[in-house]
Amino acid sequence: MDKSLIRNFCIVAHIDHGKSTLADRIIEKTGLLTAREMQEQVLDNMDLERERGITIKSQAVRTVYKARDGKEYIFNLIDTPGHVDFNYEVSRSLAACDGAILVVDAAQGVEAQTLANVYLALDHNLDVFPVINKIDLPSAEPQRVKDEIEDVIGIEAQDAPLISAKNGIGIEEVLEAVVSKIPAPTGDENAPLQALIFDSLYDSYKGVIVFVRVMNGTVKKGTKILMMATGASEEVVEVGYFGAGRFIPCDELSAGMVGYITASIKTLSETAVGDTVTEADNPCSEPLPGYKQVQPVVYCGVYPADSAKYEDLKEALEKLQLNDASLFYEPETSLALGFGFRCGFLGLLHLDIIQERLEREYDLDLVTTAPSVVYKIYKTDGTVIDLTNPSNLPDPSEIEHMEEPIVNAEIMVTKDFVGSIMELCQQRRGRYISMEYIEAGRALIKYELPLNEIIYDFFDALKSRSRGYASFDYDLKGYEKSSLVKLDILINKEQVDALSFIVHADSAYERGRKMCEKLKDEIPRHLFEIPIQACVGGRVIARETVKAMRKDVLAKCYGGDITRKKKLLEKQKEGKKRMRQVGSVEIPQSAFMSVLKLDDDN
Amino acid sequence: MSEQFIELYIHIPFCVRKCLYCDFLSFAADDVTKEKYVDALCRELECMGEERRDASLSSVFIGGGTPSVLPADHIRRIMDCVRESFCLQSDAEITIECNPGTVTDEKLRTYRECGINRISFGLQSVHDDELKTLGRIHSFGDFLAGYRSAVNAGFTNINVDLMSGCPGQTEGSWRETLEKVCSLDPAPVHISAYSLIVEDGTPFGEMYEDGDLILPDEDTDRSMYHLTSEILSHYGYERYEISNYSKKGFECRHNKGYWTGTEYFGAGLDAASYLDKKRYVNTSDMDSYLRDPAGVRVLVESLGKSDLMGEFMILGLRLTKGVSGSEFTERFGADIHDIYGKEIARFVKEGLLEEEGGYIRLTERGLDLANRVMQAFI
């Protein structure tokens, strides 16, 4: 394989700026597929992804382009997830590339996420060239956007192709630019094998399919391979490359090539993204840099609404994990919610996606507890624990101090909303870092924020305070000592474990008060009065009361009504069955969820 | 289990204008439609009579809608048809519902002539502003005139419907409504006092959804309800059902039939029947009904033994007298405690049921929370 004819690249863009559409056009124009074979968006093949307009799992596609110079080039287009939750996966996909196309919307210009993605690409030494998309929009301002790219990002943009991916304008130019601006891969096919895993997926026939970029050496059927970080070792059954939507076997993959390996590997945990594949009998001297073990950032309890569905939930999680090694779960029990699982996610979007897939693909009704970040508890005996479930917080007397995760947040917003966004960040215990105007009228605000302040409803609050104009990105900075307390909720004097959470001491009263108010609205009246109390360390800091029920009667029931009234009573009875019994109080499922949304501004 | 007597309900689905809270089937209609409807009704009644030659009618209830929007001779035709088609007991209770805004001396005289012996007036409130809010077409003055006409026409068995928990109502205004009605001369012998239910699909339902319907809160509503029994009992009315009060001997026999499992025919659009342990309902489509009034009855549910026992409880408990253990045994061949012992004990403990003299009944508190009790029996 002549390496000079290979181009390995990805497309980076802010969400909705047209990444997937451009990918479709590239695949279409390179002619490996007829227009008829094209799925509407080849790279996004999960329904959910399509609906949300985002790409969850990275995938790759190999196409052949006959350039104006008369030569045929192999294009390996590697798709990257566009969300901060999947930052590590993005970084590994980028590491598999030699260059990147930056897509910028001709009307919207540079956004916070664009910046984050470009910087990530530049960090991986990729050659990045911009294209200006959606130039056919009436509001398009290509020149302004070009200037902005040069000013803000600092890359040459004056000769950026002006395109409309949607309408197929300017695609040829992009393809030529890929040939001329993205470097061919380097590497030695005769050196020991060194291949980067940038993704993998589970297939019930082939086992795990490992997506790799070969940096050095050659891999073929029969090669005994070793995953350097996990230590897994197997004989290769098949190698091949990525046709659009299918796998095409080939004889070998050599330095510079992108493709897949199957080797009767049974679980994704053996093929961690970022790991290096080498030959077991002739290993490379060092693994490729950048491997990290992925750690969940956000945890929550996931319970079946109907406790009889526990086994179904367990099976669903097992199946999901086959295709998503970053999903973590372990059994957990709650006095209020029964048997369920504590699940760990890469972020809130990841949590949302998993929850939705469980409900949609596995037809499960779920109750989830408030998401919690991972706190570090330094105990007086010198040990440190990672706390993922607030209920497991040790007794305060055993705690020396606690630490919480902090993120670096970048918010880009038009100047009219700077004030209210800063106010929001202050409210969320943010530490102001800097603000710069990246062009007239738009500012990039940097804050350090505790992760637990942004996992509830920060996105919603941000949107409502900026009328949707703010864009937001963050990455984990590290842990900091913080004054944290556990807030417990007592309903009718009984503590409801599923409602406990960790909160900063200064916000405990406010949050407790709001929780009580919310629960008061959610819990139906009973025959008796129900006190709802928020407590910190056994001290009541807020209280509400659900008054005793006074009326639950059908005023009328005559001959024509009887059947209907009976149905009404049956419905009421059914509704009660779906409630959770805590002591003598019946709590609707919705109560557990509603307390997650406590921001008054929404 | 064919009983010797049966009840008859006749539905008149017309009104001048639909009230904002009403979820019964009714609408405004022209004279031709009314005429055709009465024709169809008579055909259906004839067929019903054929169906159950063995049974005699113990009561007839002409309800709606607003039966009094029909011209007097329509009612006469209907009653003539009832007499021809059925064996009507000589002491049968025959009721017609009237809207105070639609009665005339002539209509009331006709009702009397064709054997109707009970009038039910939908008054709801003595305050014209409240009447307007409810979408009623009449004023309190209209009612007083209609009531006087009914008395003059010779009616002694008169019911007045009242409504508590209405938008804009206060405890004071409700007290006034109750007192003014009780002080009528002669006083009505029966009062139905309902607490407003906001039903889906009504204009009130929509307003409620949109937050545009401001109702008295639950506590005020209950105070009004308790005020009702207090005041009515002071004036000599006894509560015999969750929302019904009467002077001694004037309980509505027809309605009591519904709560004690009596069979009934329902004639007219959307009317329900209960025959031989089966519940039926007529079509609600006017064209279908006019085409084939006797062939539009649809089976809604067929009651098995446990259904019948459940209904015995939930309907029977609406009566303040409660359900009789011995009657339960007589009907179902089982001791009520063997079937529902656990439920009864629980509610007695919670103070919602009480047991006395072989009867099980809702307590004062239980009347407020009847649904919680009834749910356990279905």
mmCIF file of C-alpha atoms in Angstrom, chain B residues 60 63 82 97 99 112 117 121 157 226 257 301 332 338 340 345 359-360 376:
data_model
loop_
_atom_site.group_PDB
_atom_site.id
_atom_site.type_symbol
_atom_site.label_atom_id
_atom_site.label_comp_id
_atom_site.label_asym_id
_atom_site.label_seq_id
_atom_site.Cartn_x
_atom_site.Cartn_y
_atom_site.Cartn_z
ATOM 1 C CA VAL B 60 -89.994 6.677 35.540
ATOM 2 C CA GLY B 63 -83.945 13.455 32.595
ATOM 3 C CA VAL B 82 -95.017 4.576 28.422
ATOM 4 C CA GLU B 97 -86.192 17.367 35.340
ATOM 5 C CA ASN B 99 -84.728 24.029 34.036
ATOM 6 C CA ARG B 112 -99.546 16.883 36.073
ATOM 7 C CA ASN B 117 -95.824 13.413 40.196
ATOM 8 C CA PHE B 121 -85.525 21.760 39.413
ATOM 9 C CA ASN B 157 -92.924 16.242 45.568
ATOM 10 C CA HIS B 226 -70.242 19.967 55.978
ATOM 11 C CA GLY B 257 -82.890 1.816 42.664
ATOM 12 C CA GLU B 301 -70.236 -5.168 30.681
ATOM 13 C CA PHE B 332 -74.682 -14.021 47.193
ATOM 14 C CA ASP B 338 -65.782 -13.895 54.638
ATOM 15 C CA TYR B 340 -64.512 -8.445 52.572
ATOM 16 C CA ALA B 345 -61.611 -4.190 59.373
ATOM 17 C CA TYR B 359 -75.246 -2.606 58.493
ATOM 18 C CA ILE B 360 -71.853 -1.416 57.303
ATOM 19 C CA ALA B 376 -60.952 -1.606 47.826
#
